[in-house]
Structures are given as C-alpha cells and as structure tokens.
Amino acid sequence: MSVLSRTTELVDPVPGDGAPHLPAQPDLVQLLTPEGERVEHPDYALDVSAEELRALYRDLVLVRRWDVEATALQRQGELGLWASLQGQEAAQVGAGRAMAAGDMAFPTYREHGVAWTREVDPLHVISMFRGVDQGGWDPVATGFNLYTVVIGAQTLHATGYAMGLQRDGADAAALAFLGDGATSQGEVNEAMIWAATFAAPVVFFCQNNQYAISAPIERQSRVPLYQRASGFGFPGVRVDGNDVLAVLAVTRAALAAAREGSGPTFIEAFTYRMGAHTTSDDPSRYRLAGELEEWALRDPIARLKAHLSRTGVADRDFFDAVDAEGDELAVRIRTGTRGMPEPAGTEIFDHVYAETTPELAQQRAEFVAYHASFEEA
Amino acid sequence: MADLRQFALPDIGEGLTEGDILTWLVAVGDTVTVNQPLCEVETAKAAVELPSPYAGTVTDLLFEAGTTVDVGAPIITIDVGGEGGGSRAGDAPAPPERTAVLVGYGPRTTEATRRPRRSATPQVLPEADYGSGTERPPLLTSAPDVTVKPVRHGGLEAGRAAEARATVADTQAAAPTSTVPGSGPLRPLAKPPVRKYARDVGVDLATVTGTGPGGVITRADVDAVRAPAGAAAGRTEVAPDETRIPVRGVRKHTAAAMVASAFTAPHVTEFLTVDVTRTMKLRQRLMARPELAGVKVSPLLFVAKALLLAARRHPMVNSSWDEAAQEIVVKHRVNLGIAAATPRGLVVPNVKDAGALTLPELATALADLTATARAGRTTPADMSGGTITITNVGVFGVDTGTPLLNPGESAILAFGAVRAMPWVHKGRVVPRQVTTLALSFDHRVIDGELGSRFLADVGALLHDPGTALTF
C-alpha cells in the first residue's frame, strides 16, 4: 500500500460525499452547540457573566453590520475592494476578546472583527480599502498591527515580535492570524519552526474557513490542520470557530500558556466563509449551494442569540437595541466613507524615512512636476 | 422638490471595464431605501446585485436589462428630494465620479477621462475618412467596446458622423480636384455612404448640386433632388414600410454556409423519439458528484457524450466529402460543433478532439464554449475544423427540425425539447421524459442504413445510459 493511499484515509470527506464538512469530530472543542445549548468541555472551562455574554453578542452583531455596510459600499463604487468576514465573526471576536491589553495581534486583511475588539475605528480599516491610505490606525496604541495582504507574512512578524517580548521579559504574547490557505506558505512553516525552537510567546490562530479563495481545504492538507502542530513540536487544538465561547476559552488558555513561557500553540478555528473571498470573487463558481445552507445552520450569531433568549440573559428589547445601534454604526460608516478626503499624491514620499534623502526629494519634485503638466480638469 | 442623483456603474471587481445588466429589481416610480438591491449585474468576474446608494424614488432606468454598460456610465436616476430622501439627503455627495480600486489596475474610464497634457501633440483625425461603409473587421473578433450597441445601417451612421467631423484639412484635400461645384470634376464629389444612398434611391449624382464643404454632395442634397419639385415644400416624412438590414458579419457567413450546405450536399433527415427518463435521473445523480461540482451538467452534455460514443462505433459519420479529390475523408478525431445562438447570430464553435475527453472535461469544455460564444469572443480557430455538429433546438421549446449540415461535415444532430409525455413503459402508459432527435446526413457519404444505426445508437444511449458500457 502506498503512502498516499494510507494517508488519504485521514482526510475529511470531499464535498459531495454526504455531509462534506461535518466529519465526526471528537476533537472539536465546543461550548455552545449550534442550537444554542451550553455544553462543558473537560479541558476548557469558561466562567462567563451575563454581562459578558451580552457584550459578546453586541460585538458579533455590530461587526457583521459593519461588514454588510462595507460590502454595499464596495458595490456602490465607494471602496475598491472588500474582504467580507461573514460567518467568521465568532472566531474573530472570540480571539480578540481573549487578548490582554499588552498582547499584540498580527492580522491578515480580513480581521475586521479583531480590529473591532481592539477598538480600531472601522473607518480606519475602510480607508485602506477605499485606497486613501495604507491603513490609518496606530498599531502600538491599539495592539493591532496593520493589515498584511501578503499571505502568511504576518506569522513571521508575530514570531519576531514574540521573541522580542521574550527578550524584554514582558508579560505579553503575540497572536498571529492566518487562514487555511496560508498554511501552505513557506513563511508560515518557517515561522512555526522558529517559534517552536525558541518557545516564543506566540499563538497561531488559523481560521480554517474551508477555502483558499477557490481551493478547498482538501487540496491544502491531507490531515486536519491542527494536527500539523505536533510535527513542529507544539500543541494544536481544533475549536468550533462559530462558537464564540469556545474560541474565547481556547485562545485565552493558549495566550496564557504563551505568556507563562510554555511556547506556541496552533489553534484551528473550524469555520466557514459565508461570502465571497473578496468582492472580486464569485464563490458560486466553486461551491455548492447545499454547503452554504448547511453552514447557515451553524451561524455564530443565531446560536448565541438562542442561548441568550433561552437562559433569559437577554430579551427582545436588548436585541432591538443592538440592531438599532448597528444601524447607527452603518450610517456613521457610510457618511464617514463618502466624506473621506482625497489624499495628496505626494503622501507616499512623506513617511519613507524619518529624514528625507536628496534622492527622494528629487523624486518627489519630479512627481509633482509631472502632475502639474496636466491641464486643469 | 426633486433632487435627482445618478448612480454610475462602479468597478465592482478590480479593473473591470464593463458589465451586463441582467435584470432590474426596481421600476420607475418605486421607492427605494439605502442598500436595497437595484439590479443584478454580470461582469467578467461575477454576477452580483448592486445595492442603492440613495434613498428616494426611482425616476429613470437609463439602460434596459440585457445591455452592456461601461464602468462609470450612470445607470439609474433616483429622486432623493421627497420624503424618501431621509435625513441623509442633504449631506449625500454629488454623483460618484471616482471608480476606486485598491490595487494597480485602473478602470478604463479613468483613462478615457484623463486630462490632456499641456503639451498635447496635434490631433490627427484618422476617422475622418473612415466610416465609409467599408467592411469593418469581422464582428466576431471585435470585443464589445461601446456603451450601447447601435444598430448599424450600412455604415451610414458612421458616415454621417464622419461628415460631421469634416475638417478644414478635409476640404483642402478635396480642393485641388474640385474648383467650382458643378463645373469641373469628372466624378461628382460625394462620400461613399452618400454615393450608396444615391444609388439606392435612384438619384444620379451628376444631377445633384453639392452644398457641403468644397462642393461635396451631402445626403440632404440627394434628398432635395429626389423629392418631386412641386411636392418638396409641403412633403412630410412618411414612416418606411420596411427596414433594410445589410447582410454582413455573422449573417453573411451563415447565409453563405447554408447555401453551400443546401446545394452541394444532398442530405436527408431521420427522426427518433426517445424516452430519456433514465438519462435525466442519471443527470441528477451526477450533478452531486465532486468531479462535476461547479460545472453545468446540462442535458446537452449527455447528448454530446452519446453522440461521441456512437461515432466511435460508426466512424464514417465523422467524415467529409472531398469533391476535388473525389475522396471521402474519415476524420480520426471528433471536433464536436455546437450551434450557438448569440446576440450576433449563429456561430458553431467546436470542442477539439471531444472524443478524448472525460465527462467532466466535456462538461467544462461545453460550458466554456457557450460562455465564450455568448460573450461574442468565439475566434475563427474555435469555429474551424469541426467534424460533426449538434444543434440544441430544444432550448427554444421546439420538438425537432431538419437541420442543415455545417459545410464540410457529413452529419448534424438536432436535439429537441425534453417533455413529460404519456409513454408506454413496461406495458403501461405512464408519464416519461421524452425527446425527439433528428439526424441530417450527407447521403453521398452516409447511406440510410448507417445513418439509421448511428441515430438508433444515440437514442439507445440516451434511453439507457447503462448501454454506454457496451460501447
């Protein structure tokens, strides 16, 4: 028997063979079932107050509202592009809320939910997608690094940052975000080897949303992603990425271990990208509608809402108030986006060096002259 | 009071230049809210709904569904002045002019509206003598590039545009040969579309006095002569009883091919009505297969596969009559043509070496072929070298036809609509999925026996796809 055919037995079923992404998963950490029922896990206890539950619900709803509004703005020509996080709200909010003040997040370009928890202004994120700046927030003040569009590169940044924390003796950790597709990148593997070798205080938080643009996870890995961590020499855990409580508990534990000097953890948040990869993508060309319907039943917001209703932690007035707050947020995003000033073309020269060089000053002058050579509109 | 805003088609996919409006989801007079879907637009990348940037009342839809629209062109007018405008009507900005993109690809509109350089080189007018009704490049190979595609009437539109552009340089160029109108030139001066127009309406240009620049005869001059002298003043325009459409492009090619087919290849047609219920069931099963995920699994796919299997058993149907050499050329590869109705007319692109493809490959190839044809991007290479053709008349809801051969081929199969019909099945009349196949073949090459056996095999495969195992 060849190696290939033996390892094939470990693979999740491919789409079309029965329930595609719902293999029996004894290893999946879950604290809230899709029906909104609270369950316990032996390794991940979570004590969460009613107030915290309501706050998590508010986070999820507002983040989704932001995402919906940004997608509409792109369709109206106000943004050049938008990467929707729909379906991944719980993974991002849970991870973001697990962070301590001194921790540092290293996002991809889809971590709007994490940005929200780090109190980055949504308009600062949107301005980048409108193309008026390169990302307008302060990474140090927010503990949220700038978006990285290069796939997987931020895992190296996070590992290096974590090694710095280690040398400073800081009581903090780095949280590196990545997607399932990024696990095929060389940088990610280098980062994990480096992090393992130095027991760097970094947590690799992988949102497995099942697709690297159009390539399904079955084409990325022969084994469940979290099992890869053991090959690098640190623990891996698969958590229900649509369960905000489980994500919160697992990420908290991993960050605590990192701060204590126990080294990295790889978290695979098992989730699903309900929308397109970006607004330039048409997922109906590579996904079956049935798959989407199946995942809609595991919606992260619906399950928390069901739990809050069932336990009486929140009532209709609360839900309505959150929705109304979402609409206000949407109006603020819409008017704020349309009101963004056009940047001066010379800004690209302004932040290259602390003190500009003669060569750069000359390039800047040439650039200004070139633009001045056009007639007025 | 009315406060009209226009919504321009944005670049919804990083560097797109145009999109097709598939359907309007609102109508004139409708009240719309912010982010309410207005229309569905299909671009080269995706079909998406466009949400409204304004709240208000729709006052105008600027393009009909089915139109290709350039990015940046306004598509809808919304009155935000009424109560529907809401609190944001006041601070809503002017109609969007920017077509922002995140990364390098700039939308073409940006280029088109670019401010001229101060040191602009002198404008040359290559179009000044274009539009003469000369043959444009074949329509098939030219990508659609205009906002609205006008119906071209023999190049006259372009001709008039060229007249309107007539420049001083144009006049000067004409001057050496023409001194005083009517007194000198051997051949009256008129642009080709006007010449053609004069010939069409029976006016001799020698009898016309030109009033255009440099004494050039214009269309109006021809009309002045054409009108009876007495009636000219009081005459009113009468709506024409007919429209004359010049034969060109795909239509011209289709006509030539059909004449060649009908009058050189003596062909006959046979019919077979088949119960295809099992194939339809198989289709449902295969649609769930991962190999066929995301690919259109159409009934046509199964007809194509059946034809390919049957052609393997009867290679003579995949042949050509070489009149010059007095030989029958049996093709070893099946280049399967699919007759496709496109906005530009009938085209018959073919799938090269279709017999060598697996079912998923064939499905993909058919989908690509039809998508390319519908987009008007079928190349001459796609259409040449066909060896046998299927025409899917069933998509139009008809049962069958007597197709004409694609020239150079010896057989063509028409596939009719699949209908639920009363049918004798296992001794009882029950509703079954039934279709009619029609095979036309060149009787010089294919005898009735061979044609019948081939058609019967195609039918048998569709009746019971399991028989494919015996092929």
Short mmCIF file of C-alpha atoms in Angstrom, two decimals, chain A residues 14-17 65 68-69 71-81 128-132 278-282 284-288 331 334-335 338 342 370-377, chain B residues 7-8 10-14 34-35 42-54 88 91-93 96 98-102 114-120 287-290 293-295:
data_model
loop_
_atom_site.label_atom_id
_atom_site.label_comp_id
_atom_site.label_asym_id
_atom_site.label_seq_id
_atom_site.Cartn_x
_atom_site.Cartn_y
_atom_site.Cartn_z
CA VAL A 14 -14.56 15.66 -0.01
CA PRO A 15 -17.54 17.87 -0.89
CA GLY A 16 -20.39 15.91 -2.36
CA ASP A 17 -19.79 12.74 -0.36
CA ARG A 65 -23.35 45.11 10.35
CA VAL A 68 -22.57 44.28 5.37
CA GLU A 69 -22.29 48.03 5.01
CA THR A 71 -19.77 45.24 1.10
CA ALA A 72 -22.62 47.50 -0.05
CA LEU A 73 -20.28 50.48 -0.26
CA GLN A 74 -17.96 48.50 -2.49
CA ARG A 75 -20.86 47.62 -4.78
CA GLN A 76 -21.67 51.31 -4.94
CA GLY A 77 -18.17 52.18 -6.09
CA GLU A 78 -17.08 53.73 -2.80
CA LEU A 79 -14.46 51.06 -1.98
CA GLY A 80 -12.01 49.46 -4.33
CA LEU A 81 -12.36 46.09 -2.66
CA MET A 128 -7.44 51.34 3.36
CA PHE A 129 -10.00 49.53 1.20
CA ARG A 130 -11.04 52.87 -0.28
CA GLY A 131 -7.42 53.40 -1.22
CA VAL A 132 -6.97 56.74 0.53
CA THR A 278 -13.39 39.35 -1.71
CA THR A 279 -15.84 41.44 -3.68
CA SER A 280 -13.89 40.44 -6.80
CA ASP A 281 -14.76 36.79 -6.33
CA ASP A 282 -17.82 34.74 -7.26
CA SER A 284 -20.91 30.17 -6.76
CA ARG A 285 -18.37 29.09 -9.35
CA TYR A 286 -16.66 26.67 -6.98
CA ARG A 287 -19.04 25.93 -4.08
CA LEU A 288 -22.34 24.11 -3.97
CA VAL A 331 -24.84 55.38 8.89
CA ARG A 334 -21.49 55.31 5.14
CA THR A 335 -21.24 59.05 5.69
CA ARG A 338 -18.10 59.21 1.48
CA GLU A 342 -8.78 62.54 -1.27
CA TYR A 370 4.59 65.50 -13.80
CA HIS A 371 1.18 66.00 -12.25
CA ALA A 372 1.38 69.73 -12.86
CA SER A 373 1.93 69.00 -16.56
CA PHE A 374 -1.73 68.12 -16.96
CA GLU A 375 -4.32 70.74 -17.75
CA GLU A 376 -6.79 71.53 -15.05
CA ALA A 377 -9.89 69.37 -15.07
CA PHE B 7 -25.71 56.10 -9.76
CA ALA B 8 -22.88 55.21 -12.07
CA PRO B 10 -18.94 51.08 -10.34
CA ASP B 11 -15.93 48.90 -10.94
CA ILE B 12 -17.04 46.06 -8.73
CA GLY B 13 -14.09 43.80 -9.43
CA GLU B 14 -10.68 45.45 -9.54
CA VAL B 34 -30.30 52.67 1.02
CA ASN B 35 -28.71 49.31 0.15
CA GLU B 42 -22.87 40.35 -14.54
CA THR B 43 -19.25 41.13 -15.13
CA ALA B 44 -16.37 39.08 -16.38
CA LYS B 45 -15.83 38.03 -12.77
CA ALA B 46 -19.18 37.60 -11.12
CA ALA B 47 -22.91 38.22 -11.19
CA VAL B 48 -23.80 40.49 -8.28
CA GLU B 49 -26.62 42.66 -7.03
CA LEU B 50 -25.95 46.37 -6.85
CA PRO B 51 -27.36 47.99 -3.70
CA SER B 52 -28.77 51.51 -3.87
CA PRO B 53 -26.54 54.28 -2.51
CA TYR B 54 -29.59 56.54 -2.14
CA ARG B 88 -29.02 61.97 4.75
CA ASP B 91 -25.23 65.59 3.04
CA ALA B 92 -25.20 62.98 0.32
CA PRO B 93 -22.45 63.90 -2.12
CA PRO B 96 -19.90 59.38 -7.65
CA ARG B 98 -14.45 58.08 -8.64
CA THR B 99 -14.12 54.46 -9.58
CA ALA B 100 -11.76 53.46 -6.86
CA VAL B 101 -9.71 50.31 -6.92
CA LEU B 102 -7.45 49.00 -4.20
CA ARG B 114 -7.80 61.74 -18.30
CA ARG B 115 -6.97 65.41 -18.54
CA PRO B 116 -4.98 66.24 -21.63
CA ARG B 117 -1.30 67.04 -21.26
CA ARG B 118 -0.50 70.69 -21.73
CA SER B 119 1.97 69.90 -24.50
CA ALA B 120 -0.53 67.80 -26.39
CA MET B 287 -24.73 16.72 -10.53
CA ALA B 288 -23.89 15.82 -6.95
CA ARG B 289 -20.54 14.31 -7.91
CA PRO B 290 -17.48 16.26 -6.84
CA ALA B 293 -19.13 20.35 -8.89
CA GLY B 294 -19.47 23.84 -10.22
CA VAL B 295 -19.89 22.68 -13.82
#
